[in-house]
PDB file of C-alpha atoms and ligand atoms in Angstrom:
ATOM      1  CA  MET A 180       0.902 -22.528 -12.971  1.00  0.00           C
ATOM      2  CA  SER A 181       0.794 -25.952 -14.487  1.00  0.00           C
ATOM      3  CA  PRO A 182      -1.634 -26.030 -17.407  1.00  0.00           C
ATOM      4  CA  MET A 183      -2.484 -29.643 -16.450  1.00  0.00           C
ATOM      5  CA  ASN A 184      -3.623 -28.856 -12.924  1.00  0.00           C
ATOM      6  CA  PRO A 185      -4.004 -25.190 -11.994  1.00  0.00           C
ATOM      7  CA  ARG A 186      -3.920 -26.032  -8.276  1.00  0.00           C
ATOM      8  CA  ILE A 187      -0.328 -27.279  -8.321  1.00  0.00           C
ATOM      9  CA  PRO A 188       1.981 -24.237  -8.261  1.00  0.00           C
ATOM     10  CA  CYS A 189       5.081 -24.305 -10.489  1.00  0.00           C
ATOM     11  CA  PRO A 190       8.374 -23.343  -8.865  1.00  0.00           C
ATOM     12  CA  MET A 191       8.507 -19.575  -8.624  1.00  0.00           C
ATOM     13  CA  ASN A 192      10.934 -17.784 -10.880  1.00  0.00           C
ATOM     14  CA  ILE A 193      13.093 -15.216  -9.054  1.00  0.00           C
ATOM     15  CA  ILE A 194      14.336 -12.437 -11.313  1.00  0.00           C
ATOM     16  CA  THR A 195      16.682  -9.687 -10.173  1.00  0.00           C
ATOM     17  CA  ASP A 196      17.811  -8.334 -13.543  1.00  0.00           C
ATOM     18  CA  ILE A 197      15.667  -5.528 -14.983  1.00  0.00           C
ATOM     19  CA  ALA A 198      16.283  -6.406 -18.644  1.00  0.00           C
ATOM     20  CA  ALA A 199      15.495 -10.082 -17.978  1.00  0.00           C
ATOM     21  CA  MET A 200      12.229  -9.120 -16.274  1.00  0.00           C
ATOM     22  CA  GLN A 201      11.298  -6.816 -19.138  1.00  0.00           C
ATOM     23  CA  GLN A 202      12.051  -9.465 -21.762  1.00  0.00           C
ATOM     24  CA  THR A 203      10.048 -12.052 -19.847  1.00  0.00           C
ATOM     25  CA  ALA A 204       7.088  -9.662 -19.536  1.00  0.00           C
ATOM     26  CA  SER A 205       7.248  -8.828 -23.254  1.00  0.00           C
ATOM     27  CA  ARG A 206       7.251 -12.527 -24.124  1.00  0.00           C
ATOM     28  CA  LEU A 207       4.296 -13.226 -21.828  1.00  0.00           C
ATOM     29  CA  ARG A 208       2.381 -10.378 -23.483  1.00  0.00           C
ATOM     30  CA  ARG A 209       3.193 -11.700 -26.947  1.00  0.00           C
ATOM     31  CA  GLU A 210       1.833 -15.061 -25.804  1.00  0.00           C
ATOM     32  CA  GLY A 211      -1.401 -13.270 -24.885  1.00  0.00           C
ATOM     33  CA  LYS A 212      -1.095 -13.827 -21.130  1.00  0.00           C
ATOM     34  CA  THR A 213      -2.865 -11.532 -18.642  1.00  0.00           C
ATOM     35  CA  ILE A 214      -0.232 -10.169 -16.266  1.00  0.00           C
ATOM     36  CA  GLY A 215      -1.053  -9.077 -12.721  1.00  0.00           C
ATOM     37  CA  VAL A 216       1.520  -7.274 -10.594  1.00  0.00           C
ATOM     38  CA  VAL A 217       1.648  -6.809  -6.826  1.00  0.00           C
ATOM     39  CA  PRO A 218       4.214  -4.154  -5.878  1.00  0.00           C
ATOM     40  CA  THR A 219       5.608  -4.614  -2.350  1.00  0.00           C
ATOM     41  CA  MET A 220       8.497  -3.790  -0.074  1.00  0.00           C
ATOM     42  CA  GLY A 221       8.538  -7.341   1.291  1.00  0.00           C
ATOM     43  CA  TYR A 222       8.366  -8.757   4.815  1.00  0.00           C
ATOM     44  CA  PHE A 223       5.103 -10.349   3.814  1.00  0.00           C
ATOM     45  CA  HIS A 224       2.025 -10.632   5.986  1.00  0.00           C
ATOM     46  CA  GLU A 225      -1.595 -11.529   5.255  1.00  0.00           C
ATOM     47  CA  GLY A 226      -2.186  -8.073   3.740  1.00  0.00           C
ATOM     48  CA  HIS A 227       0.386  -8.761   1.030  1.00  0.00           C
ATOM     49  CA  LEU A 228      -0.811 -12.344   0.610  1.00  0.00           C
ATOM     50  CA  SER A 229      -4.413 -11.195   0.103  1.00  0.00           C
ATOM     51  CA  LEU A 230      -3.243  -9.078  -2.842  1.00  0.00           C
ATOM     52  CA  MET A 231      -1.338 -12.052  -4.286  1.00  0.00           C
ATOM     53  CA  ARG A 232      -4.405 -14.283  -3.924  1.00  0.00           C
ATOM     54  CA  ARG A 233      -6.621 -11.754  -5.673  1.00  0.00           C
ATOM     55  CA  ALA A 234      -4.086 -11.437  -8.503  1.00  0.00           C
ATOM     56  CA  ARG A 235      -3.792 -15.228  -8.699  1.00  0.00           C
ATOM     57  CA  ALA A 236      -7.574 -15.512  -9.067  1.00  0.00           C
ATOM     58  CA  GLU A 237      -7.775 -12.862 -11.779  1.00  0.00           C
ATOM     59  CA  CYS A 238      -4.605 -13.158 -13.877  1.00  0.00           C
ATOM     60  CA  GLU A 239      -2.781 -15.857 -15.824  1.00  0.00           C
ATOM     61  CA  VAL A 240       0.642 -14.674 -14.681  1.00  0.00           C
ATOM     62  CA  VAL A 241       1.289 -13.136 -11.246  1.00  0.00           C
ATOM     63  CA  ILE A 242       4.391 -11.034 -10.688  1.00  0.00           C
ATOM     64  CA  VAL A 243       5.227  -9.805  -7.198  1.00  0.00           C
ATOM     65  CA  THR A 244       7.815  -7.061  -7.010  1.00  0.00           C
ATOM     66  CA  LEU A 245       9.935  -6.846  -3.861  1.00  0.00           C
ATOM     67  CA  PHE A 246      11.899  -3.639  -3.573  1.00  0.00           C
ATOM     68  CA  VAL A 247      12.495  -1.464  -0.522  1.00  0.00           C
ATOM     69  CA  ASN A 248      12.475   1.774  -2.444  1.00  0.00           C
ATOM     70  CA  PRO A 249      15.015   4.272  -1.071  1.00  0.00           C
ATOM     71  CA  ALA A 250      13.368   7.111  -3.029  1.00  0.00           C
ATOM     72  CA  GLN A 251      10.266   7.057  -0.840  1.00  0.00           C
ATOM     73  CA  PHE A 252      12.095   7.341   2.488  1.00  0.00           C
ATOM     74  CA  ALA A 253      13.345  10.645   3.901  1.00  0.00           C
ATOM     75  CA  PRO A 254      16.921  10.567   5.251  1.00  0.00           C
ATOM     76  CA  HIS A 255      15.680  10.421   8.871  1.00  0.00           C
ATOM     77  CA  GLU A 256      13.210   7.590   8.161  1.00  0.00           C
ATOM     78  CA  ASP A 257      13.562   3.821   8.562  1.00  0.00           C
ATOM     79  CA  PHE A 258      14.990   2.730   5.187  1.00  0.00           C
ATOM     80  CA  ALA A 259      18.062   1.042   6.691  1.00  0.00           C
ATOM     81  CA  SER A 260      16.138  -0.748   9.435  1.00  0.00           C
ATOM     82  CA  TYR A 261      13.025  -1.608   7.400  1.00  0.00           C
ATOM     83  CA  PRO A 262      12.313  -5.305   8.129  1.00  0.00           C
ATOM     84  CA  ARG A 263      13.605  -7.707   5.490  1.00  0.00           C
ATOM     85  CA  ASP A 264      13.459 -11.511   5.168  1.00  0.00           C
ATOM     86  CA  PHE A 265      14.011 -12.506   1.568  1.00  0.00           C
ATOM     87  CA  GLU A 266      13.932 -16.279   2.063  1.00  0.00           C
ATOM     88  CA  ARG A 267      10.713 -16.274   4.040  1.00  0.00           C
ATOM     89  CA  ASP A 268       9.138 -13.918   1.484  1.00  0.00           C
ATOM     90  CA  CYS A 269      10.104 -16.286  -1.343  1.00  0.00           C
ATOM     91  CA  GLN A 270       8.490 -19.213   0.459  1.00  0.00           C
ATOM     92  CA  LEU A 271       5.287 -17.300   1.200  1.00  0.00           C
ATOM     93  CA  ALA A 272       4.960 -15.966  -2.356  1.00  0.00           C
ATOM     94  CA  GLU A 273       5.631 -19.383  -3.844  1.00  0.00           C
ATOM     95  CA  ALA A 274       2.974 -20.934  -1.586  1.00  0.00           C
ATOM     96  CA  GLU A 275       0.481 -18.419  -3.026  1.00  0.00           C
ATOM     97  CA  GLY A 276       1.242 -19.632  -6.527  1.00  0.00           C
ATOM     98  CA  VAL A 277       3.124 -16.487  -7.554  1.00  0.00           C
ATOM     99  CA  ASP A 278       4.873 -17.066 -10.890  1.00  0.00           C
ATOM    100  CA  ILE A 279       7.641 -14.487 -10.718  1.00  0.00           C
ATOM    101  CA  LEU A 280       9.241 -12.596  -7.843  1.00  0.00           C
ATOM    102  CA  PHE A 281      11.034  -9.543  -9.219  1.00  0.00           C
ATOM    103  CA  ALA A 282      13.600  -8.189  -6.760  1.00  0.00           C
ATOM    104  CA  PRO A 283      15.924  -5.640  -8.352  1.00  0.00           C
ATOM    105  CA  THR A 284      18.791  -3.873  -6.583  1.00  0.00           C
ATOM    106  CA  ALA A 285      18.667  -0.180  -5.706  1.00  0.00           C
ATOM    107  CA  GLU A 286      21.766   0.376  -7.837  1.00  0.00           C
ATOM    108  CA  ALA A 287      20.018  -1.049 -10.892  1.00  0.00           C
ATOM    109  CA  MET A 288      16.811   0.901 -10.270  1.00  0.00           C
ATOM    110  CA  TYR A 289      18.600   4.197  -9.556  1.00  0.00           C
ATOM    111  CA  PRO A 290      22.013   4.082 -11.246  1.00  0.00           C
ATOM    112  CA  ASP A 291      24.435   6.985 -10.899  1.00  0.00           C
ATOM    113  CA  GLY A 292      23.045   9.965 -12.756  1.00  0.00           C
ATOM    114  CA  TYR A 293      19.405   8.928 -12.335  1.00  0.00           C
ATOM    115  CA  GLU A 294      17.284  12.113 -12.541  1.00  0.00           C
ATOM    116  CA  THR A 295      13.732  11.387 -13.710  1.00  0.00           C
ATOM    117  CA  PHE A 296      10.812  11.540 -11.292  1.00  0.00           C
ATOM    118  CA  VAL A 297       7.034  11.284 -11.555  1.00  0.00           C
ATOM    119  CA  THR A 298       4.937  13.659  -9.450  1.00  0.00           C
ATOM    120  CA  VAL A 299       1.191  13.728  -8.878  1.00  0.00           C
ATOM    121  CA  GLU A 300       0.903  17.307  -7.758  1.00  0.00           C
ATOM    122  CA  ASN A 301      -2.222  17.873  -5.684  1.00  0.00           C
ATOM    123  CA  LEU A 302      -3.474  14.548  -4.333  1.00  0.00           C
ATOM    124  CA  THR A 303      -0.069  14.113  -2.696  1.00  0.00           C
ATOM    125  CA  GLN A 304      -0.286  17.326  -0.670  1.00  0.00           C
ATOM    126  CA  PRO A 305      -2.606  16.417   2.253  1.00  0.00           C
ATOM    127  CA  LEU A 306      -2.440  13.579   4.811  1.00  0.00           C
ATOM    128  CA  CYS A 307       0.796  11.549   4.538  1.00  0.00           C
ATOM    129  CA  GLY A 308       2.093  13.923   1.869  1.00  0.00           C
ATOM    130  CA  ALA A 309       2.098  16.771   4.379  1.00  0.00           C
ATOM    131  CA  SER A 310       4.091  14.855   6.994  1.00  0.00           C
ATOM    132  CA  ARG A 311       6.331  12.970   4.539  1.00  0.00           C
ATOM    133  CA  PRO A 312       7.431  15.501   1.896  1.00  0.00           C
ATOM    134  CA  GLY A 313       8.797  13.716  -1.177  1.00  0.00           C
ATOM    135  CA  HIS A 314       7.369  10.345  -0.133  1.00  0.00           C
ATOM    136  CA  PHE A 315       4.765  10.050  -2.882  1.00  0.00           C
ATOM    137  CA  ARG A 316       7.201  11.329  -5.511  1.00  0.00           C
ATOM    138  CA  GLY A 317       9.312   8.302  -4.623  1.00  0.00           C
ATOM    139  CA  VAL A 318       6.288   6.005  -4.724  1.00  0.00           C
ATOM    140  CA  THR A 319       4.953   7.173  -8.095  1.00  0.00           C
ATOM    141  CA  THR A 320       8.424   7.108  -9.611  1.00  0.00           C
ATOM    142  CA  VAL A 321       9.144   3.541  -8.541  1.00  0.00           C
ATOM    143  CA  VAL A 322       5.657   2.294  -9.443  1.00  0.00           C
ATOM    144  CA  ALA A 323       5.912   3.878 -12.910  1.00  0.00           C
ATOM    145  CA  LYS A 324       9.279   2.141 -13.370  1.00  0.00           C
ATOM    146  CA  LEU A 325       7.894  -1.180 -12.108  1.00  0.00           C
ATOM    147  CA  PHE A 326       4.948  -0.852 -14.497  1.00  0.00           C
ATOM    148  CA  ASN A 327       7.323  -0.288 -17.428  1.00  0.00           C
ATOM    149  CA  ILE A 328       9.436  -3.255 -16.370  1.00  0.00           C
ATOM    150  CA  THR A 329       6.666  -5.784 -15.606  1.00  0.00           C
ATOM    151  CA  GLN A 330       4.117  -4.552 -18.195  1.00  0.00           C
ATOM    152  CA  PRO A 331       1.028  -5.621 -16.229  1.00  0.00           C
ATOM    153  CA  HIS A 332      -2.598  -5.522 -17.308  1.00  0.00           C
ATOM    154  CA  ARG A 333      -3.712  -5.286 -13.686  1.00  0.00           C
ATOM    155  CA  ALA A 334      -1.965  -3.981 -10.562  1.00  0.00           C
ATOM    156  CA  TYR A 335      -3.050  -4.710  -6.999  1.00  0.00           C
ATOM    157  CA  PHE A 336      -2.808  -2.184  -4.156  1.00  0.00           C
ATOM    158  CA  GLY A 337      -4.088  -2.298  -0.569  1.00  0.00           C
ATOM    159  CA  LEU A 338      -6.477   0.283   0.807  1.00  0.00           C
ATOM    160  CA  LYS A 339      -4.486   0.362   4.042  1.00  0.00           C
ATOM    161  CA  ASP A 340      -2.397   2.860   2.082  1.00  0.00           C
ATOM    162  CA  TYR A 341      -5.524   4.661   0.891  1.00  0.00           C
ATOM    163  CA  GLN A 342      -3.824   7.828  -0.347  1.00  0.00           C
ATOM    164  CA  GLN A 343      -1.184   5.783  -2.176  1.00  0.00           C
ATOM    165  CA  CYS A 344      -3.947   3.895  -3.995  1.00  0.00           C
ATOM    166  CA  LYS A 345      -5.607   7.155  -5.078  1.00  0.00           C
ATOM    167  CA  VAL A 346      -2.307   8.696  -6.134  1.00  0.00           C
ATOM    168  CA  ILE A 347      -1.424   5.653  -8.256  1.00  0.00           C
ATOM    169  CA  GLN A 348      -4.885   5.666  -9.864  1.00  0.00           C
ATOM    170  CA  LYS A 349      -4.392   9.340 -10.715  1.00  0.00           C
ATOM    171  CA  MET A 350      -0.935   8.730 -12.164  1.00  0.00           C
ATOM    172  CA  VAL A 351      -2.281   5.887 -14.295  1.00  0.00           C
ATOM    173  CA  ARG A 352      -5.095   8.090 -15.620  1.00  0.00           C
ATOM    174  CA  ASP A 353      -2.936  11.157 -16.193  1.00  0.00           C
ATOM    175  CA  LEU A 354      -0.066   9.310 -17.898  1.00  0.00           C
ATOM    176  CA  ASN A 355      -2.320   6.913 -19.879  1.00  0.00           C
ATOM    177  CA  PHE A 356      -0.869   3.712 -18.474  1.00  0.00           C
ATOM    178  CA  ASP A 357      -3.058   0.949 -19.930  1.00  0.00           C
ATOM    179  CA  ILE A 358      -3.359  -0.750 -16.534  1.00  0.00           C
ATOM    180  CA  THR A 359      -6.346  -1.477 -14.289  1.00  0.00           C
ATOM    181  CA  ILE A 360      -5.632  -0.588 -10.667  1.00  0.00           C
ATOM    182  CA  VAL A 361      -7.367  -3.008  -8.307  1.00  0.00           C
ATOM    183  CA  PRO A 362      -7.839  -1.592  -4.781  1.00  0.00           C
ATOM    184  CA  CYS A 363      -8.008  -4.367  -2.164  1.00  0.00           C
ATOM    185  CA  PRO A 364      -9.546  -4.244   1.345  1.00  0.00           C
ATOM    186  CA  ILE A 365      -7.530  -3.712   4.513  1.00  0.00           C
ATOM    187  CA  VAL A 366      -6.512  -6.966   6.206  1.00  0.00           C
ATOM    188  CA  ARG A 367      -6.498  -6.785  10.004  1.00  0.00           C
ATOM    189  CA  GLU A 368      -5.245  -8.884  12.902  1.00  0.00           C
ATOM    190  CA  PRO A 369      -8.074 -10.602  14.809  1.00  0.00           C
ATOM    191  CA  ASP A 370      -8.013  -7.751  17.347  1.00  0.00           C
ATOM    192  CA  GLY A 371      -8.384  -5.101  14.632  1.00  0.00           C
ATOM    193  CA  LEU A 372      -4.828  -3.826  14.155  1.00  0.00           C
ATOM    194  CA  ALA A 373      -4.203  -3.252  10.450  1.00  0.00           C
ATOM    195  CA  MET A 374      -1.437  -5.563   9.293  1.00  0.00           C
ATOM    196  CA  SER A 375       1.806  -3.797   8.447  1.00  0.00           C
ATOM    197  CA  SER A 376       5.434  -4.801   8.096  1.00  0.00           C
ATOM    198  CA  ARG A 377       6.174  -1.988  10.566  1.00  0.00           C
ATOM    199  CA  ASN A 378       4.128  -3.748  13.280  1.00  0.00           C
ATOM    200  CA  ALA A 379       7.330  -5.765  13.772  1.00  0.00           C
ATOM    201  CA  TYR A 380       8.803  -2.678  15.467  1.00  0.00           C
ATOM    202  CA  LEU A 381       6.210  -2.756  18.269  1.00  0.00           C
ATOM    203  CA  SER A 382       7.018  -3.992  21.768  1.00  0.00           C
ATOM    204  CA  PRO A 383       4.196  -5.928  23.478  1.00  0.00           C
ATOM    205  CA  ALA A 384       3.060  -2.754  25.289  1.00  0.00           C
ATOM    206  CA  GLU A 385       3.198  -0.730  22.064  1.00  0.00           C
ATOM    207  CA  ARG A 386       1.326  -3.472  20.216  1.00  0.00           C
ATOM    208  CA  GLN A 387      -1.431  -3.130  22.809  1.00  0.00           C
ATOM    209  CA  ALA A 388      -1.405   0.663  22.500  1.00  0.00           C
ATOM    210  CA  ALA A 389      -1.685   0.387  18.712  1.00  0.00           C
ATOM    211  CA  LEU A 390      -5.202  -1.013  19.112  1.00  0.00           C
ATOM    212  CA  ALA A 391      -6.322   2.561  19.811  1.00  0.00           C
ATOM    213  CA  LEU A 392      -6.165   3.315  16.061  1.00  0.00           C
ATOM    214  CA  HIS A 393      -8.760   0.799  15.007  1.00  0.00           C
ATOM    215  CA  ARG A 394     -10.836   1.409  18.128  1.00  0.00           C
ATOM    216  CA  ALA A 395     -10.993   5.120  17.336  1.00  0.00           C
ATOM    217  CA  LEU A 396     -11.959   4.485  13.696  1.00  0.00           C
ATOM    218  CA  ARG A 397     -14.707   2.106  14.798  1.00  0.00           C
ATOM    219  CA  HIS A 398     -15.914   4.795  17.178  1.00  0.00           C
ATOM    220  CA  ALA A 399     -16.051   7.272  14.265  1.00  0.00           C
ATOM    221  CA  GLU A 400     -18.129   4.796  12.247  1.00  0.00           C
ATOM    222  CA  GLN A 401     -20.505   4.339  15.164  1.00  0.00           C
ATOM    223  CA  MET A 402     -20.876   8.095  15.700  1.00  0.00           C
ATOM    224  CA  VAL A 403     -21.872   8.563  12.068  1.00  0.00           C
ATOM    225  CA  LYS A 404     -24.208   5.594  12.238  1.00  0.00           C
ATOM    226  CA  ALA A 405     -25.848   7.214  15.255  1.00  0.00           C
ATOM    227  CA  GLY A 406     -26.430  10.377  13.221  1.00  0.00           C
ATOM    228  CA  GLU A 407     -23.388  12.593  13.762  1.00  0.00           C
ATOM    229  CA  ARG A 408     -22.550  14.535  10.593  1.00  0.00           C
ATOM    230  CA  ASP A 409     -20.190  17.218  11.872  1.00  0.00           C
ATOM    231  CA  ALA A 410     -16.725  16.240  10.634  1.00  0.00           C
ATOM    232  CA  ARG A 411     -14.994  18.279  13.331  1.00  0.00           C
ATOM    233  CA  VAL A 412     -16.904  16.525  16.123  1.00  0.00           C
ATOM    234  CA  VAL A 413     -15.948  13.124  14.723  1.00  0.00           C
ATOM    235  CA  ARG A 414     -12.352  14.149  14.151  1.00  0.00           C
ATOM    236  CA  ASP A 415     -12.037  15.520  17.693  1.00  0.00           C
ATOM    237  CA  ALA A 416     -13.498  12.328  19.151  1.00  0.00           C
ATOM    238  CA  VAL A 417     -11.046  10.148  17.215  1.00  0.00           C
ATOM    239  CA  GLN A 418      -8.185  12.404  18.209  1.00  0.00           C
ATOM    240  CA  ALA A 419      -9.201  12.326  21.881  1.00  0.00           C
ATOM    241  CA  MET A 420      -9.422   8.533  21.930  1.00  0.00           C
ATOM    242  CA  ILE A 421      -5.931   8.179  20.522  1.00  0.00           C
ATOM    243  CA  ALA A 422      -4.491  10.981  22.646  1.00  0.00           C
ATOM    244  CA  ALA A 423      -5.733   9.093  25.720  1.00  0.00           C
ATOM    245  CA  GLU A 424      -3.218   6.364  24.881  1.00  0.00           C
ATOM    246  CA  PRO A 425       0.057   7.469  26.529  1.00  0.00           C
ATOM    247  CA  LEU A 426       2.314   5.601  24.062  1.00  0.00           C
ATOM    248  CA  ALA A 427       0.667   7.175  20.993  1.00  0.00           C
ATOM    249  CA  TRP A 428       1.900  10.344  19.300  1.00  0.00           C
ATOM    250  CA  ILE A 429      -0.578  11.671  16.734  1.00  0.00           C
ATOM    251  CA  ASP A 430       0.797  12.743  13.374  1.00  0.00           C
ATOM    252  CA  TYR A 431      -2.642  13.522  11.915  1.00  0.00           C
ATOM    253  CA  VAL A 432      -6.309  12.657  12.151  1.00  0.00           C
ATOM    254  CA  GLU A 433      -8.308  13.949   9.176  1.00  0.00           C
ATOM    255  CA  VAL A 434     -11.860  13.706   7.885  1.00  0.00           C
ATOM    256  CA  VAL A 435     -11.737  14.258   4.121  1.00  0.00           C
ATOM    257  CA  ASP A 436     -13.604  13.619   0.895  1.00  0.00           C
ATOM    258  CA  ALA A 437     -12.579  10.098  -0.146  1.00  0.00           C
ATOM    259  CA  GLU A 438     -11.946  11.179  -3.742  1.00  0.00           C
ATOM    260  CA  THR A 439     -10.296  14.614  -3.458  1.00  0.00           C
ATOM    261  CA  LEU A 440      -8.753  14.009   0.003  1.00  0.00           C
ATOM    262  CA  GLN A 441      -9.755  17.574   0.886  1.00  0.00           C
ATOM    263  CA  PRO A 442     -11.222  18.272   4.356  1.00  0.00           C
ATOM    264  CA  VAL A 443     -15.001  18.240   4.648  1.00  0.00           C
ATOM    265  CA  GLU A 444     -17.221  20.007   7.171  1.00  0.00           C
ATOM    266  CA  GLN A 445     -20.169  17.674   6.825  1.00  0.00           C
ATOM    267  CA  ILE A 446     -19.898  13.904   6.636  1.00  0.00           C
ATOM    268  CA  GLN A 447     -21.790  12.700   3.584  1.00  0.00           C
ATOM    269  CA  GLN A 448     -21.308   9.804   1.236  1.00  0.00           C
ATOM    270  CA  ASN A 449     -17.763   8.594   0.667  1.00  0.00           C
ATOM    271  CA  THR A 450     -15.962  10.310   3.525  1.00  0.00           C
ATOM    272  CA  LEU A 451     -12.516   9.099   4.557  1.00  0.00           C
ATOM    273  CA  VAL A 452     -11.341   9.168   8.140  1.00  0.00           C
ATOM    274  CA  ALA A 453      -7.582   8.740   7.941  1.00  0.00           C
ATOM    275  CA  LEU A 454      -4.901   8.818  10.596  1.00  0.00           C
ATOM    276  CA  ALA A 455      -1.209   8.416  11.158  1.00  0.00           C
ATOM    277  CA  VAL A 456       0.130   7.763  14.629  1.00  0.00           C
ATOM    278  CA  LYS A 457       3.623   7.124  15.927  1.00  0.00           C
ATOM    279  CA  ILE A 458       3.939   4.427  18.542  1.00  0.00           C
ATOM    280  CA  GLY A 459       7.507   3.850  19.621  1.00  0.00           C
ATOM    281  CA  ARG A 460       9.522   3.898  16.401  1.00  0.00           C
ATOM    282  CA  ALA A 461       6.622   2.692  14.253  1.00  0.00           C
ATOM    283  CA  ARG A 462       4.629   5.210  12.233  1.00  0.00           C
ATOM    284  CA  LEU A 463       1.291   3.456  11.712  1.00  0.00           C
ATOM    285  CA  ILE A 464      -1.502   4.488   9.344  1.00  0.00           C
ATOM    286  CA  ASP A 465      -5.095   3.355   9.177  1.00  0.00           C
ATOM    287  CA  ASN A 466      -8.357   4.587   7.728  1.00  0.00           C
ATOM    288  CA  THR A 467     -12.017   3.899   7.145  1.00  0.00           C
ATOM    289  CA  VAL A 468     -14.371   5.060   4.412  1.00  0.00           C
ATOM    290  CA  ILE A 469     -17.741   6.091   5.800  1.00  0.00           C
ATOM    291  CA  ASP A 470     -20.926   6.364   3.794  1.00  0.00           C
ATOM    292  CA  ALA A 471     -23.419   8.477   5.691  1.00  0.00           C
ATOM    293  CA  VAL A 472     -26.559   7.548   3.821  1.00  0.00           C
ATOM    294  CA  ARG A 473     -29.384   9.625   5.253  1.00  0.00           C
TER     295      ARG A 473
HETATM  296  P1  AMP B 563       4.229  -2.488   1.463  1.00  0.00           P
HETATM  297  O1  AMP B 563       5.073  -3.696   1.328  1.00  0.00           O
HETATM  298  O2  AMP B 563       3.940  -2.091   2.881  1.00  0.00           O
HETATM  299  O3  AMP B 563       4.685  -1.341   0.597  1.00  0.00           O
HETATM  300  O4  AMP B 563       2.792  -2.897   0.889  1.00  0.00           O
HETATM  301  C1  AMP B 563       2.651  -3.480  -0.381  1.00  0.00           C
HETATM  302  C2  AMP B 563       1.195  -3.516  -0.740  1.00  0.00           C
HETATM  303  O5  AMP B 563       0.474  -4.250   0.246  1.00  0.00           O
HETATM  304  C3  AMP B 563       0.548  -2.109  -0.793  1.00  0.00           C
HETATM  305  O6  AMP B 563      -0.361  -2.046  -1.861  1.00  0.00           O
HETATM  306  C4  AMP B 563      -0.149  -2.029   0.523  1.00  0.00           C
HETATM  307  O7  AMP B 563      -1.257  -1.158   0.524  1.00  0.00           O
HETATM  308  C5  AMP B 563      -0.593  -3.464   0.713  1.00  0.00           C
HETATM  309  N1  AMP B 563      -0.860  -3.714   2.120  1.00  0.00           N
HETATM  310  C6  AMP B 563      -0.029  -3.522   3.166  1.00  0.00           C
HETATM  311  N2  AMP B 563      -0.648  -3.813   4.326  1.00  0.00           N
HETATM  312  C7  AMP B 563      -1.906  -4.177   3.998  1.00  0.00           C
HETATM  313  C8  AMP B 563      -3.053  -4.586   4.761  1.00  0.00           C
HETATM  314  N3  AMP B 563      -3.029  -4.677   6.078  1.00  0.00           N
HETATM  315  N4  AMP B 563      -4.182  -4.895   4.077  1.00  0.00           N
HETATM  316  C9  AMP B 563      -4.231  -4.797   2.726  1.00  0.00           C
HETATM  317  N5  AMP B 563      -3.184  -4.418   1.965  1.00  0.00           N
HETATM  318  C10 AMP B 563      -2.043  -4.122   2.589  1.00  0.00           C
END
């Protein structure tokens, strides 16, 4: 950002080299700058941009990392076909006043002989961890590496990936990273669909079917508001609403404690309703945190 007028963004610096990024981050720290990082896999939408805006408002230097991390995809998953548009992403990030876009190659991040991984053992077991074995090991490993490379004071994560946020917070606590994790609210399309790069996979009919996810979560919120406290009743209702959509294939619907991610019987304060649903080739996730204040 220009020190003369903070509203005029400077040209964004694109860095692909890990050592160059690390040296730049070290220099910025020596200069006393507050660094905010937004880790992403690119193909930006308003969800990503909301994280960038928050970082821009809170930090002197904003670094966005763009890396489609092979370590968090299983062999049968969509790593090869994951949507990518580097030029458009650069334009969008620059328009948000991002200072540095860090986009390393997979070969540089995981050179031949790479063998060190970070694992959060228990929080990664339920929900997406159960249906995507190894996924969070890939996430925590790459985020730990990105933290070491970009040396942020603050790191911004979206609550659309609720479990990911919790897992990263746990890693940061357990490994004593001196970084504040900033969870950011879910950004939705006007009709309620949570924004996701994977929404690009949806045909018009599938896009319509995908509305069942948010509709079912809203229904869960309304049930609790109306007094329902039995987690199984709420879970079954959510499941039934999504199952009624012929194009939807349910991976999981769970009602869990929002901190431990363990199933609850009674809905009390801080309960998470989380779901993963396949529609066509897109695996979509969404969630809501419910506070049942009696
Ligand atoms: P991704 O590129 O999908 O790995 O996402 C990068 C970051 O953006 C993660 O912290 C996500 O949780 C966050 N994010 C993705 N979609 C949304 C959304 N709809 N609302 C808020 N944050 C999001």
